[in-house]
CSV table of C-alpha atoms and ligand atoms in Angstrom, one decimal:
chain,number,residue,atom,x,y,z
A,1,UNK,CA,0.0,0.0,0.0
A,2,UNK,CA,1.3,3.5,-0.8
A,3,UNK,CA,0.0,7.0,-1.2
A,4,UNK,CA,-0.6,6.5,-4.9
A,5,UNK,CA,-3.1,3.7,-4.3
A,6,UNK,CA,-6.7,4.7,-4.8
A,7,UNK,CA,-9.1,5.3,-1.9
A,8,UNK,CA,-11.1,2.1,-1.4
A,9,UNK,CA,-14.8,2.8,-0.6
A,10,UNK,CA,-16.4,-0.5,0.5
A,11,UNK,CA,-20.2,-0.3,-0.1
A,12,UNK,CA,-22.1,1.8,-2.6
A,13,UNK,CA,-25.1,2.9,-0.5
A,14,UNK,CA,-25.9,6.5,0.4
A,15,UNK,CA,-22.7,6.9,2.4
A,16,UNK,CA,-20.3,5.2,-0.1
A,17,UNK,CA,-21.8,6.9,-3.1
A,18,UNK,CA,-21.6,10.3,-1.3
A,19,UNK,CA,-18.0,9.7,-0.5
A,20,UNK,CA,-17.0,8.6,-4.0
A,21,UNK,CA,-18.8,11.5,-5.6
A,22,UNK,CA,-17.0,14.1,-3.5
A,23,UNK,CA,-13.6,12.4,-4.0
A,24,UNK,CA,-14.3,12.1,-7.7
A,25,UNK,CA,-15.2,15.7,-7.9
A,26,UNK,CA,-11.8,16.5,-6.5
A,27,UNK,CA,-10.2,14.2,-9.0
A,28,UNK,CA,-8.9,11.6,-6.5
A,29,UNK,CA,-8.7,8.0,-7.7
A,30,UNK,CA,-11.4,5.9,-6.0
A,31,UNK,CA,-12.4,2.3,-6.3
A,32,UNK,CA,-16.0,1.8,-5.1
A,33,UNK,CA,-16.8,-1.8,-4.3
A,34,UNK,CA,-20.3,-3.3,-4.0
A,35,UNK,CA,-21.8,-6.8,-4.1
A,36,UNK,CA,-24.6,-5.3,-6.2
A,37,UNK,CA,-24.1,-3.4,-9.5
A,38,UNK,CA,-26.6,-0.8,-8.2
A,39,UNK,CA,-27.3,1.7,-5.5
A,40,UNK,CA,-30.6,1.0,-3.7
A,41,UNK,CA,-32.8,3.6,-2.1
A,42,UNK,CA,-34.1,1.9,1.1
A,43,UNK,CA,-36.7,4.5,2.0
A,44,UNK,CA,-38.8,3.4,-1.0
A,45,UNK,CA,-38.5,-0.4,-0.5
A,46,UNK,CA,-42.0,-0.7,1.0
A,47,UNK,CA,-43.3,0.8,-2.2
A,48,UNK,CA,-41.7,-2.0,-4.2
A,49,UNK,CA,-42.9,-4.7,-1.8
A,50,UNK,CA,-46.5,-3.5,-2.2
A,51,UNK,CA,-46.2,-3.2,-6.0
A,52,UNK,CA,-46.6,0.6,-6.0
A,53,UNK,CA,-43.2,1.0,-7.7
A,54,UNK,CA,-41.1,-1.3,-9.9
A,55,UNK,CA,-37.7,-2.3,-8.4
A,56,UNK,CA,-35.8,-0.6,-11.3
A,57,UNK,CA,-37.1,2.8,-10.2
A,58,UNK,CA,-35.2,2.7,-6.9
A,59,UNK,CA,-32.1,0.8,-7.9
A,60,UNK,CA,-29.6,2.8,-10.0
A,61,UNK,CA,-26.6,1.1,-11.5
A,62,UNK,CA,-23.3,2.4,-10.0
A,63,UNK,CA,-21.6,2.6,-13.4
A,64,UNK,CA,-24.3,5.0,-14.5
A,65,UNK,CA,-24.1,7.1,-11.4
A,66,UNK,CA,-20.4,7.5,-12.0
A,67,UNK,CA,-20.2,7.6,-15.8
A,68,UNK,CA,-19.0,11.2,-15.8
A,69,UNK,CA,-16.5,10.5,-13.1
A,70,UNK,CA,-13.3,9.1,-14.7
A,71,UNK,CA,-11.5,9.0,-11.4
A,72,UNK,CA,-14.1,6.6,-9.9
A,73,UNK,CA,-13.9,2.9,-10.8
A,74,UNK,CA,-16.8,0.8,-9.8
A,75,UNK,CA,-16.2,-2.8,-9.0
A,76,UNK,CA,-19.1,-5.2,-8.7
A,77,UNK,CA,-18.0,-8.0,-6.4
A,78,UNK,CA,-18.7,-9.2,-2.9
A,79,UNK,CA,-16.0,-8.3,-0.5
A,80,UNK,CA,-15.1,-11.3,1.6
A,81,UNK,CA,-12.6,-9.7,4.0
A,82,UNK,CA,-11.4,-6.3,5.0
A,83,UNK,CA,-8.2,-5.6,6.9
A,84,UNK,CA,-8.2,-2.1,8.2
A,85,UNK,CA,-4.7,-2.2,9.6
A,86,UNK,CA,-3.1,-2.6,6.1
A,87,UNK,CA,-6.1,-1.2,4.1
A,88,UNK,CA,-6.5,-4.3,2.0
A,89,UNK,CA,-9.8,-5.9,0.8
A,90,UNK,CA,-10.3,-9.4,-0.6
A,91,UNK,CA,-12.9,-10.0,-3.2
A,92,UNK,CA,-15.0,-13.1,-3.8
A,93,UNK,CA,-13.3,-13.5,-7.2
A,94,UNK,CA,-10.0,-14.0,-5.5
A,95,UNK,CA,-8.5,-10.5,-6.2
A,96,UNK,CA,-7.2,-8.3,-3.4
A,97,UNK,CA,-6.9,-4.5,-3.6
A,98,UNK,CA,-4.9,-2.1,-1.5
A,99,UNK,CA,-5.8,1.5,-0.8
A,100,UNK,CA,-4.1,4.7,0.5
A,101,UNK,CA,-7.3,5.0,2.6
A,102,UNK,CA,-10.2,2.7,3.2
A,103,UNK,CA,-13.8,3.8,3.9
A,104,UNK,CA,-16.1,1.2,5.4
A,105,UNK,CA,-19.6,2.0,4.1
A,106,UNK,CA,-21.2,-1.5,4.1
A,107,UNK,CA,-24.4,-0.5,5.9
A,108,UNK,CA,-26.4,-2.9,8.1
A,109,UNK,CA,-28.4,-6.1,8.0
A,110,UNK,CA,-31.6,-7.2,9.7
A,111,UNK,CA,-31.2,-8.3,13.3
A,112,UNK,CA,-33.5,-11.2,14.3
A,113,UNK,CA,-32.2,-11.1,17.9
A,114,UNK,CA,-32.0,-14.9,17.9
A,115,UNK,CA,-35.8,-15.3,17.5
A,116,UNK,CA,-36.2,-19.0,16.5
A,117,UNK,CA,-37.4,-19.3,12.9
A,118,UNK,CA,-37.2,-15.6,12.0
A,119,UNK,CA,-34.2,-15.9,9.7
A,120,UNK,CA,-35.7,-18.8,7.9
A,121,UNK,CA,-39.4,-17.7,7.6
A,122,UNK,CA,-39.7,-14.0,8.1
A,123,UNK,CA,-39.3,-11.4,5.3
A,124,UNK,CA,-36.8,-8.7,6.1
A,125,UNK,CA,-37.1,-5.5,4.2
A,126,UNK,CA,-33.5,-4.3,3.8
A,127,UNK,CA,-32.7,-4.6,0.1
A,128,UNK,CA,-34.3,-4.6,-3.3
A,129,UNK,CA,-34.3,-8.4,-3.5
A,130,UNK,CA,-36.0,-8.5,0.0
A,131,UNK,CA,-38.7,-6.2,-1.4
A,132,UNK,CA,-39.1,-8.2,-4.5
A,133,UNK,CA,-39.4,-11.5,-2.6
A,134,UNK,CA,-42.1,-10.0,-0.4
A,135,UNK,CA,-44.0,-8.7,-3.4
A,136,UNK,CA,-43.8,-12.0,-5.3
A,137,UNK,CA,-44.9,-13.9,-2.1
A,138,UNK,CA,-48.0,-11.6,-1.7
A,139,UNK,CA,-48.7,-11.8,-5.4
A,140,UNK,CA,-48.6,-15.6,-5.2
A,141,UNK,CA,-51.0,-15.7,-2.2
A,142,UNK,CA,-53.4,-13.3,-4.0
A,143,UNK,CA,-53.3,-15.4,-7.1
A,144,UNK,CA,-54.2,-18.5,-5.1
A,145,UNK,CA,-57.1,-16.7,-3.5
A,146,UNK,CA,-58.3,-15.5,-6.9
A,147,UNK,CA,-58.2,-19.1,-8.1
A,148,UNK,CA,-60.5,-20.1,-5.3
A,149,UNK,CA,-58.1,-21.1,-2.5
A,150,UNK,CA,-59.7,-21.0,1.0
A,151,UNK,CA,-58.3,-18.6,3.7
A,152,UNK,CA,-56.7,-21.7,5.3
A,153,UNK,CA,-54.9,-22.7,2.1
A,154,UNK,CA,-53.8,-19.1,1.3
A,155,UNK,CA,-54.0,-17.0,4.4
A,156,UNK,CA,-53.7,-13.3,3.6
A,157,UNK,CA,-53.1,-12.1,7.1
A,158,UNK,CA,-49.8,-10.3,7.5
A,159,UNK,CA,-47.8,-9.8,10.7
A,160,UNK,CA,-45.4,-6.9,10.8
A,161,UNK,CA,-42.7,-7.0,13.5
A,162,UNK,CA,-41.5,-3.7,14.7
A,163,UNK,CA,-43.3,-0.4,15.2
A,164,UNK,CA,-40.5,1.9,14.0
A,165,UNK,CA,-40.8,3.9,10.7
A,166,UNK,CA,-40.1,0.8,8.6
A,167,UNK,CA,-42.8,-1.3,10.3
A,168,UNK,CA,-45.3,1.5,10.3
A,169,UNK,CA,-44.7,2.2,6.6
A,170,UNK,CA,-45.1,-1.3,5.5
A,171,UNK,CA,-48.1,-2.0,7.7
A,172,UNK,CA,-49.8,1.1,6.3
A,173,UNK,CA,-49.0,0.3,2.7
A,174,UNK,CA,-50.1,-3.4,2.9
A,175,UNK,CA,-53.4,-2.4,4.6
A,176,UNK,CA,-54.1,0.1,1.8
A,177,UNK,CA,-53.4,-2.5,-0.8
A,178,UNK,CA,-55.7,-5.0,0.8
A,179,UNK,CA,-58.4,-2.4,1.1
A,180,UNK,CA,-58.0,-1.4,-2.6
A,181,UNK,CA,-58.3,-5.0,-3.7
A,182,UNK,CA,-61.4,-5.4,-1.6
A,183,UNK,CA,-62.9,-2.2,-3.0
A,184,UNK,CA,-62.3,-3.3,-6.5
A,185,UNK,CA,-64.0,-6.7,-5.9
A,186,UNK,CA,-60.8,-8.7,-6.2
A,187,UNK,CA,-60.9,-9.8,-2.6
A,188,UNK,CA,-64.0,-10.9,-0.8
A,189,UNK,CA,-62.4,-9.8,2.5
A,190,UNK,CA,-59.0,-8.1,3.1
A,191,UNK,CA,-56.4,-9.9,5.1
A,192,UNK,CA,-55.7,-8.7,8.7
A,193,UNK,CA,-52.5,-6.6,9.2
A,194,UNK,CA,-51.2,-7.0,12.7
A,195,UNK,CA,-48.3,-4.8,13.9
A,196,UNK,CA,-46.4,-6.3,16.9
A,197,UNK,CA,-43.9,-4.4,19.0
A,198,UNK,CA,-42.5,-5.0,22.5
A,199,UNK,CA,-42.8,-1.4,23.3
A,200,UNK,CA,-46.2,0.1,24.4
A,201,UNK,CA,-46.3,2.5,21.4
A,202,UNK,CA,-45.4,2.8,17.8
A,203,UNK,CA,-42.7,5.3,16.6
A,204,UNK,CA,-40.9,5.2,19.9
A,205,UNK,CA,-38.3,7.8,18.8
A,206,UNK,CA,-41.0,10.4,18.1
A,207,UNK,CA,-42.9,12.8,20.4
A,208,UNK,CA,-46.1,11.8,22.2
A,209,UNK,CA,-48.1,13.9,19.7
A,210,UNK,CA,-46.6,12.1,16.7
A,211,UNK,CA,-47.2,8.7,18.3
A,212,UNK,CA,-50.8,9.5,19.0
A,213,UNK,CA,-51.3,10.7,15.4
A,214,UNK,CA,-49.6,7.6,13.9
A,215,UNK,CA,-51.7,5.3,16.2
A,216,UNK,CA,-54.9,7.0,15.2
A,217,UNK,CA,-54.1,6.8,11.5
A,218,UNK,CA,-53.0,3.2,11.6
A,219,UNK,CA,-56.1,2.1,13.5
A,220,UNK,CA,-58.3,4.1,11.2
A,221,UNK,CA,-56.7,2.3,8.2
A,222,UNK,CA,-57.5,-1.0,9.8
A,223,UNK,CA,-54.1,-2.0,11.2
A,224,UNK,CA,-54.4,-4.1,14.4
A,225,UNK,CA,-51.8,-3.0,17.0
A,226,UNK,CA,-50.4,-5.7,19.4
A,227,UNK,CA,-48.2,-3.6,21.6
A,228,UNK,CA,-46.2,-4.5,24.7
A,229,UNK,CA,-45.7,-8.0,23.3
A,230,UNK,CA,-42.8,-9.6,21.3
A,231,UNK,CA,-42.5,-12.4,18.8
A,232,UNK,CA,-41.0,-15.5,20.4
A,233,UNK,CA,-40.9,-17.8,17.3
A,234,UNK,CA,-41.7,-17.7,13.6
A,235,UNK,CA,-43.0,-20.8,11.9
A,236,UNK,CA,-43.9,-21.2,8.2
A,237,UNK,CA,-47.6,-21.0,9.1
A,238,UNK,CA,-47.8,-18.9,12.3
A,239,UNK,CA,-46.0,-16.7,14.8
A,240,UNK,CA,-45.9,-17.3,18.5
A,241,UNK,CA,-46.0,-14.2,20.7
A,242,UNK,CA,-44.4,-13.8,24.1
A,243,UNK,CA,-47.9,-13.6,25.8
A,244,UNK,CA,-48.4,-17.2,24.7
A,245,UNK,CA,-50.9,-16.4,21.9
A,246,UNK,CA,-50.4,-17.3,18.2
A,247,UNK,CA,-51.3,-15.7,14.9
A,248,UNK,CA,-51.8,-17.8,11.9
A,249,UNK,CA,-49.9,-16.3,9.0
A,250,UNK,CA,-47.5,-17.1,6.1
A,251,UNK,CA,-46.3,-13.6,5.9
A,252,UNK,CA,-44.2,-12.1,8.7
A,253,UNK,CA,-42.4,-8.9,7.7
A,254,UNK,CA,-39.4,-8.2,9.9
A,255,UNK,CA,-38.8,-4.5,10.6
A,256,UNK,CA,-37.6,-5.4,14.1
A,257,UNK,CA,-34.1,-4.0,14.2
A,258,UNK,CA,-30.7,-4.0,12.5
A,259,UNK,CA,-27.0,-4.6,13.2
A,260,UNK,CA,-23.9,-3.8,11.3
A,261,UNK,CA,-23.1,-5.7,8.0
A,262,UNK,CA,-21.1,-8.8,8.4
A,263,UNK,CA,-17.8,-7.4,7.2
A,264,UNK,CA,-17.6,-5.1,10.3
A,265,UNK,CA,-17.2,-8.1,12.6
A,266,UNK,CA,-13.6,-9.1,11.8
A,267,UNK,CA,-12.0,-6.2,10.0
A,268,UNK,CA,-9.7,-5.3,12.9
A,269,UNK,CA,-11.3,-3.3,15.7
A,270,UNK,CA,-13.5,-4.7,18.3
A,271,UNK,CA,-17.1,-3.9,17.1
A,272,UNK,CA,-19.1,-1.6,19.3
A,273,UNK,CA,-22.9,-1.3,20.0
A,274,UNK,CA,-25.0,-3.1,17.3
A,275,UNK,CA,-21.8,-4.7,15.9
A,276,UNK,CA,-21.0,-1.3,14.4
A,277,UNK,CA,-17.5,0.3,14.2
A,278,UNK,CA,-16.9,3.0,16.8
A,279,UNK,CA,-15.4,6.1,15.2
A,280,UNK,CA,-13.8,9.3,16.4
A,281,UNK,CA,-15.5,12.7,15.8
A,282,UNK,CA,-13.6,13.0,12.4
A,283,UNK,CA,-15.1,9.5,11.4
A,284,UNK,CA,-11.7,7.7,11.6
A,285,UNK,CA,-11.4,4.3,13.2
A,286,UNK,CA,-9.2,4.7,16.3
A,287,UNK,CA,-5.9,2.8,16.1
A,288,UNK,CA,-6.2,2.2,12.3
A,289,UNK,CA,-4.5,5.0,10.4
A,290,UNK,CA,-6.2,5.9,7.1
A,291,UNK,CA,-9.3,3.9,8.0
A,292,UNK,CA,-12.8,5.5,8.3
A,293,UNK,CA,-16.3,4.2,8.8
A,294,UNK,CA,-19.5,6.0,7.8
A,295,UNK,CA,-23.3,5.5,7.5
A,296,UNK,CA,-25.1,2.6,9.1
A,297,UNK,CA,-22.0,0.5,9.8
A,298,UNK,CA,-20.6,3.2,12.2
A,299,UNK,CA,-21.4,4.5,15.6
A,300,UNK,CA,-21.0,8.2,14.8
A,301,UNK,CA,-20.9,10.5,17.8
A,302,UNK,CA,-22.8,13.8,17.8
A,303,UNK,CA,-21.4,16.9,19.4
A,304,UNK,CA,-22.3,15.5,22.8
A,305,UNK,CA,-20.8,12.1,22.1
A,306,UNK,CA,-24.2,10.4,21.7
A,307,UNK,CA,-24.4,8.1,18.6
A,308,UNK,CA,-26.4,9.4,15.7
A,309,UNK,CA,-29.3,7.3,14.4
A,310,UNK,CA,-29.1,5.1,11.3
A,311,UNK,CA,-30.7,7.5,8.9
A,312,UNK,CA,-30.2,8.3,5.3
A,313,UNK,CA,-29.2,11.9,6.0
A,314,UNK,CA,-26.5,10.8,8.5
A,315,UNK,CA,-25.2,8.3,5.9
A,316,UNK,CA,-25.0,10.8,3.1
A,317,UNK,CA,-23.6,13.7,5.1
A,318,UNK,CA,-21.0,11.4,6.7
A,319,UNK,CA,-20.0,10.1,3.3
A,320,UNK,CA,-19.4,13.7,2.1
A,321,UNK,CA,-17.5,14.6,5.2
A,322,UNK,CA,-15.2,11.6,5.2
A,323,UNK,CA,-14.2,12.5,1.6
A,324,UNK,CA,-13.3,16.0,2.7
A,325,UNK,CA,-11.2,14.6,5.6
A,326,UNK,CA,-9.4,12.3,3.2
A,327,UNK,CA,-8.6,15.3,0.9
A,328,UNK,CA,-7.4,17.2,3.9
A,329,UNK,CA,-5.2,14.3,5.0
A,330,UNK,CA,-3.7,13.9,1.5
A,331,UNK,CA,-2.9,17.6,1.5
A,332,UNK,CA,-1.2,17.3,4.9
A,333,UNK,CA,-3.9,19.2,6.7
A,334,UNK,CA,-5.6,18.2,9.9
A,335,UNK,CA,-9.0,16.4,9.7
A,336,UNK,CA,-12.1,18.0,11.1
A,337,UNK,CA,-14.9,16.7,13.3
A,338,UNK,CA,-18.1,15.8,11.6
A,339,UNK,CA,-21.0,18.2,12.0
A,340,UNK,CA,-24.4,16.7,11.3
A,341,UNK,CA,-27.1,19.0,9.9
A,342,UNK,CA,-30.1,17.5,11.5
A,343,UNK,CA,-33.0,17.2,9.0
A,344,UNK,CA,-35.3,15.7,11.6
A,345,UNK,CA,-37.2,12.4,11.8
A,346,UNK,CA,-40.2,11.5,9.7
A,347,UNK,CA,-42.4,8.6,8.8
A,348,UNK,CA,-45.0,7.9,6.1
A,349,UNK,CA,-48.0,6.1,7.6
A,350,UNK,CA,-49.9,5.8,4.4
A,351,UNK,CA,-51.5,7.8,1.7
A,352,UNK,CA,-52.3,11.3,3.0
A,353,UNK,CA,-50.8,10.5,6.4
A,354,UNK,CA,-47.2,11.3,7.5
A,355,UNK,CA,-45.5,12.7,10.6
A,356,UNK,CA,-42.3,14.7,10.8
A,357,UNK,CA,-40.3,16.4,13.6
A,358,UNK,CA,-38.1,19.0,12.1
A,359,UNK,CA,-35.5,21.6,13.1
A,360,UNK,CA,-33.4,21.8,16.3
A,361,UNK,CA,-36.5,22.0,18.5
A,362,UNK,CA,-38.1,19.0,16.7
A,363,UNK,CA,-41.2,21.0,15.7
A,364,UNK,CA,-44.0,18.4,15.1
A,365,UNK,CA,-46.0,18.5,11.9
A,366,UNK,CA,-48.3,16.0,10.3
A,367,UNK,CA,-50.4,15.5,7.2
A,368,UNK,CA,-49.4,17.2,3.9
A,369,UNK,CA,-46.9,19.5,5.7
A,370,UNK,CA,-45.1,16.5,7.1
A,371,UNK,CA,-45.2,14.8,3.7
A,372,UNK,CA,-43.6,18.0,2.1
A,373,UNK,CA,-40.8,17.7,4.7
A,374,UNK,CA,-40.4,14.0,3.9
A,375,UNK,CA,-40.3,14.8,0.2
A,376,UNK,CA,-37.6,17.5,0.6
A,377,UNK,CA,-35.3,15.3,2.6
A,378,UNK,CA,-35.8,12.3,0.4
A,379,UNK,CA,-35.3,14.3,-2.8
A,380,UNK,CA,-32.0,15.5,-1.4
A,381,UNK,CA,-31.0,11.9,-0.6
A,382,UNK,CA,-32.0,10.6,-4.0
A,383,UNK,CA,-30.2,13.4,-5.8
A,384,UNK,CA,-27.0,11.5,-5.0
A,385,UNK,CA,-28.0,8.8,-7.5
A,386,UNK,CA,-30.4,10.6,-9.8
A,387,UNK,CA,-29.2,14.1,-10.8
A,388,UNK,CA,-32.8,15.1,-11.7
A,389,UNK,CA,-35.4,14.6,-9.0
A,390,UNK,CA,-38.3,16.5,-10.5
A,391,UNK,CA,-39.8,13.2,-11.7
A,392,UNK,CA,-39.6,11.8,-8.1
A,393,UNK,CA,-41.3,14.9,-6.7
A,394,UNK,CA,-44.2,14.7,-9.1
A,395,UNK,CA,-44.6,10.9,-8.7
A,396,UNK,CA,-44.6,11.3,-4.9
A,397,UNK,CA,-47.2,14.1,-4.8
A,398,UNK,CA,-49.4,12.1,-7.0
A,399,UNK,CA,-48.9,9.1,-4.7
A,400,UNK,CA,-49.7,11.1,-1.6
A,401,UNK,CA,-52.7,12.8,-3.0
A,402,UNK,CA,-54.6,10.1,-4.7
A,403,UNK,CA,-55.8,6.6,-3.9
A,404,UNK,CA,-52.6,5.1,-5.4
A,405,UNK,CA,-53.1,1.5,-4.1
A,406,UNK,CA,-56.4,1.4,-5.9
A,407,UNK,CA,-55.0,2.8,-9.1
A,408,UNK,CA,-52.2,0.2,-9.0
A,409,UNK,CA,-54.6,-2.7,-8.5
A,410,UNK,CA,-57.0,-1.4,-11.1
A,411,UNK,CA,-54.2,-1.3,-13.8
A,412,UNK,CA,-52.2,-4.2,-12.4
A,413,UNK,CA,-49.1,-2.2,-13.3
A,414,UNK,CA,-47.0,-0.2,-10.9
A,415,UNK,CA,-46.7,3.5,-11.6
A,416,UNK,CA,-43.3,4.6,-12.8
A,417,UNK,CA,-41.2,7.5,-11.7
A,418,UNK,CA,-40.6,9.1,-15.0
A,419,UNK,CA,-36.8,9.3,-14.7
A,420,UNK,CA,-36.6,10.0,-18.4
A,421,UNK,CA,-33.4,7.9,-18.8
A,422,UNK,CA,-32.3,8.1,-22.3
A,423,UNK,CA,-30.9,4.5,-22.4
A,424,UNK,CA,-31.9,1.2,-20.9
A,425,UNK,CA,-29.4,0.2,-18.2
A,426,UNK,CA,-31.1,-2.1,-15.8
A,427,UNK,CA,-29.7,-3.2,-12.5
A,428,UNK,CA,-29.1,-6.9,-12.1
A,429,UNK,CA,-31.5,-8.2,-9.4
A,430,UNK,CA,-30.6,-11.7,-8.0
A,431,UNK,CA,-33.4,-13.0,-5.7
A,432,UNK,CA,-31.5,-16.1,-4.8
A,433,UNK,CA,-30.3,-16.1,-1.3
A,434,UNK,CA,-30.1,-19.2,0.8
A,435,UNK,CA,-32.1,-19.4,4.0
A,436,UNK,CA,-34.7,-16.8,2.9
A,437,UNK,CA,-38.3,-17.7,2.1
A,438,UNK,CA,-39.2,-17.7,-1.5
B,501,FAD,C1,-36.8,-0.3,4.9
B,501,FAD,C2,-36.0,0.9,5.2
B,501,FAD,C3,-36.5,2.2,5.2
B,501,FAD,C4,-35.8,3.3,5.5
B,501,FAD,N1,-36.4,4.6,5.4
B,501,FAD,C5,-35.7,5.6,5.7
B,501,FAD,C6,-36.2,6.9,5.6
B,501,FAD,O1,-37.4,7.1,5.2
B,501,FAD,N2,-35.4,8.0,5.8
B,501,FAD,C7,-34.1,7.9,6.2
B,501,FAD,O2,-33.4,8.9,6.4
B,501,FAD,N3,-33.6,6.7,6.4
B,501,FAD,C8,-34.3,5.6,6.1
B,501,FAD,N4,-33.7,4.3,6.2
B,501,FAD,C9,-32.3,4.3,6.7
B,501,FAD,C10,-31.4,4.6,5.5
B,501,FAD,O3,-31.8,3.9,4.3
B,501,FAD,C11,-30.0,4.1,5.9
B,501,FAD,O4,-29.6,4.8,7.0
B,501,FAD,C12,-29.0,4.4,4.8
B,501,FAD,O5,-29.4,3.8,3.5
B,501,FAD,C13,-27.6,3.8,5.1
B,501,FAD,O6,-26.7,4.1,4.1
B,501,FAD,P1,-25.3,3.3,4.1
B,501,FAD,O7,-24.6,3.8,2.8
B,501,FAD,O8,-24.6,3.3,5.4
B,501,FAD,O9,-25.7,1.7,3.9
B,501,FAD,P2,-26.5,1.0,2.7
B,501,FAD,O10,-27.4,2.0,2.0
B,501,FAD,O11,-27.2,-0.2,3.3
B,501,FAD,O12,-25.4,0.6,1.7
B,501,FAD,C14,-24.4,-0.4,2.0
B,501,FAD,C15,-23.9,-1.0,0.8
B,501,FAD,O13,-22.9,-1.9,1.1
B,501,FAD,C16,-23.0,-3.1,0.2
B,501,FAD,N5,-22.3,-4.2,0.9
B,501,FAD,C17,-22.6,-4.7,2.1
B,501,FAD,N6,-21.8,-5.8,2.4
B,501,FAD,C18,-21.0,-5.9,1.3
B,501,FAD,C19,-20.0,-6.9,1.0
B,501,FAD,N7,-19.6,-7.9,1.8
B,501,FAD,N8,-19.4,-6.7,-0.3
B,501,FAD,C20,-19.7,-5.7,-1.1
B,501,FAD,N9,-20.7,-4.8,-0.8
B,501,FAD,C21,-21.3,-4.9,0.4
B,501,FAD,C22,-24.5,-3.2,0.1
B,501,FAD,O14,-24.7,-4.0,-1.1
B,501,FAD,C23,-24.9,-1.8,0.0
B,501,FAD,O15,-25.0,-1.3,-1.3
B,501,FAD,C24,-34.4,3.2,5.9
B,501,FAD,C25,-33.9,1.9,6.0
B,501,FAD,C26,-34.6,0.8,5.6
B,501,FAD,C27,-34.0,-0.6,5.7
């Protein structure tokens, strides 16, 4: 390894793409490595899972994102090992690469907390293939019902585990989809959607007012809330809850937590909370010169030393910041501590229902104003992969404003975000993954 080696950025999510963009802008040689040939936009995964958007609309090929960045080379391969001490990565295809600096941006993975059967039978919602698997599973059940299967043969009831933003979003969207199918005469009766959380509220990180709003909206949409109770086991045809009760279902969606991606476990440092890499205020990994960690794989301290949440804005901003620090290091200047510009926290509960807490004082808003805040933040995040976000904005307003689930079902085709791409360059989606329900 020497100073002329490229910067290795491991992971092409919001953090890795942000970092590579910034370094590429400055003309620094970068190798961006990812197991997928595309960047995936996780906040819209629930839209793919419920057939409101095609997968291609939220998965953008890396080579396309960086086609005007000659300094950035994208490598599509799974990284099997990272050594932060000598800044070397090993690839599945047998190659190994050395870098002048290494940026860990490998994100997170679902955490089943050792719940028996969850890894085998639940549907996590963490990647585009996860969302596609869930969509195809729901489609298959609905097709069976349409062909005359009884509720015992093809139960449509869905259990969502976790009452955070992911669980709330997917519960809201599945409920709307069922209601739309029912309204259009395609389902005699919509399946139940049951949201389970050990806490006694949904959206625990939000204010009391937001939680009340979300609870009211979810209940009004028809979501059943089972709060204060956990999932003790997942079976192919039912879940067991910690209060001894059971719910018959073949669809358990896991939004119940996450931990750092596998690669963080043995790259050198002892992992911290959530299996994540602890970093110093300048995002460097202590004891490993030239090594940094950003986004969901890192425990990034705020100005008071409290770890920042796993959010898209944190990932993107930390990606930019680490690039600036690497540029400073290369120029022999001192690095600077990361300053996070807090965009607030927000969740979509369904069509026409959203909550947001914005600004330093976490000002609470809901309904269309909250949706507008959500839109602003997500358009900024998406702009890293799609230079033009007008199409996203107009699609999203249309979605929020109209009975989109009903429209989708009436036409049987997901709406598209009209990205207006001039050439076909589709991401390669591989749904095969051992140990995951199909
Ligand atoms: C369902 C869902 C909804 C969300 N909604 C919101 C929201 O509304 N607003 C918000 O702000 N945040 C949201 N988040 C959180 C946000 O998406 C994340 O904080 C953010 O994407 C993290 O970015 P990252 O770059 O750190 O990781 P990721 O985006 O996960 O990227 C990590 C990359 O590393 C690659 N990788 C991992 N392991 C390897 C390996 N061994 N070899 C090669 N490549 C590898 C992966 O393929 C991936 O491309 C949501 C998350 C989820 C799961």
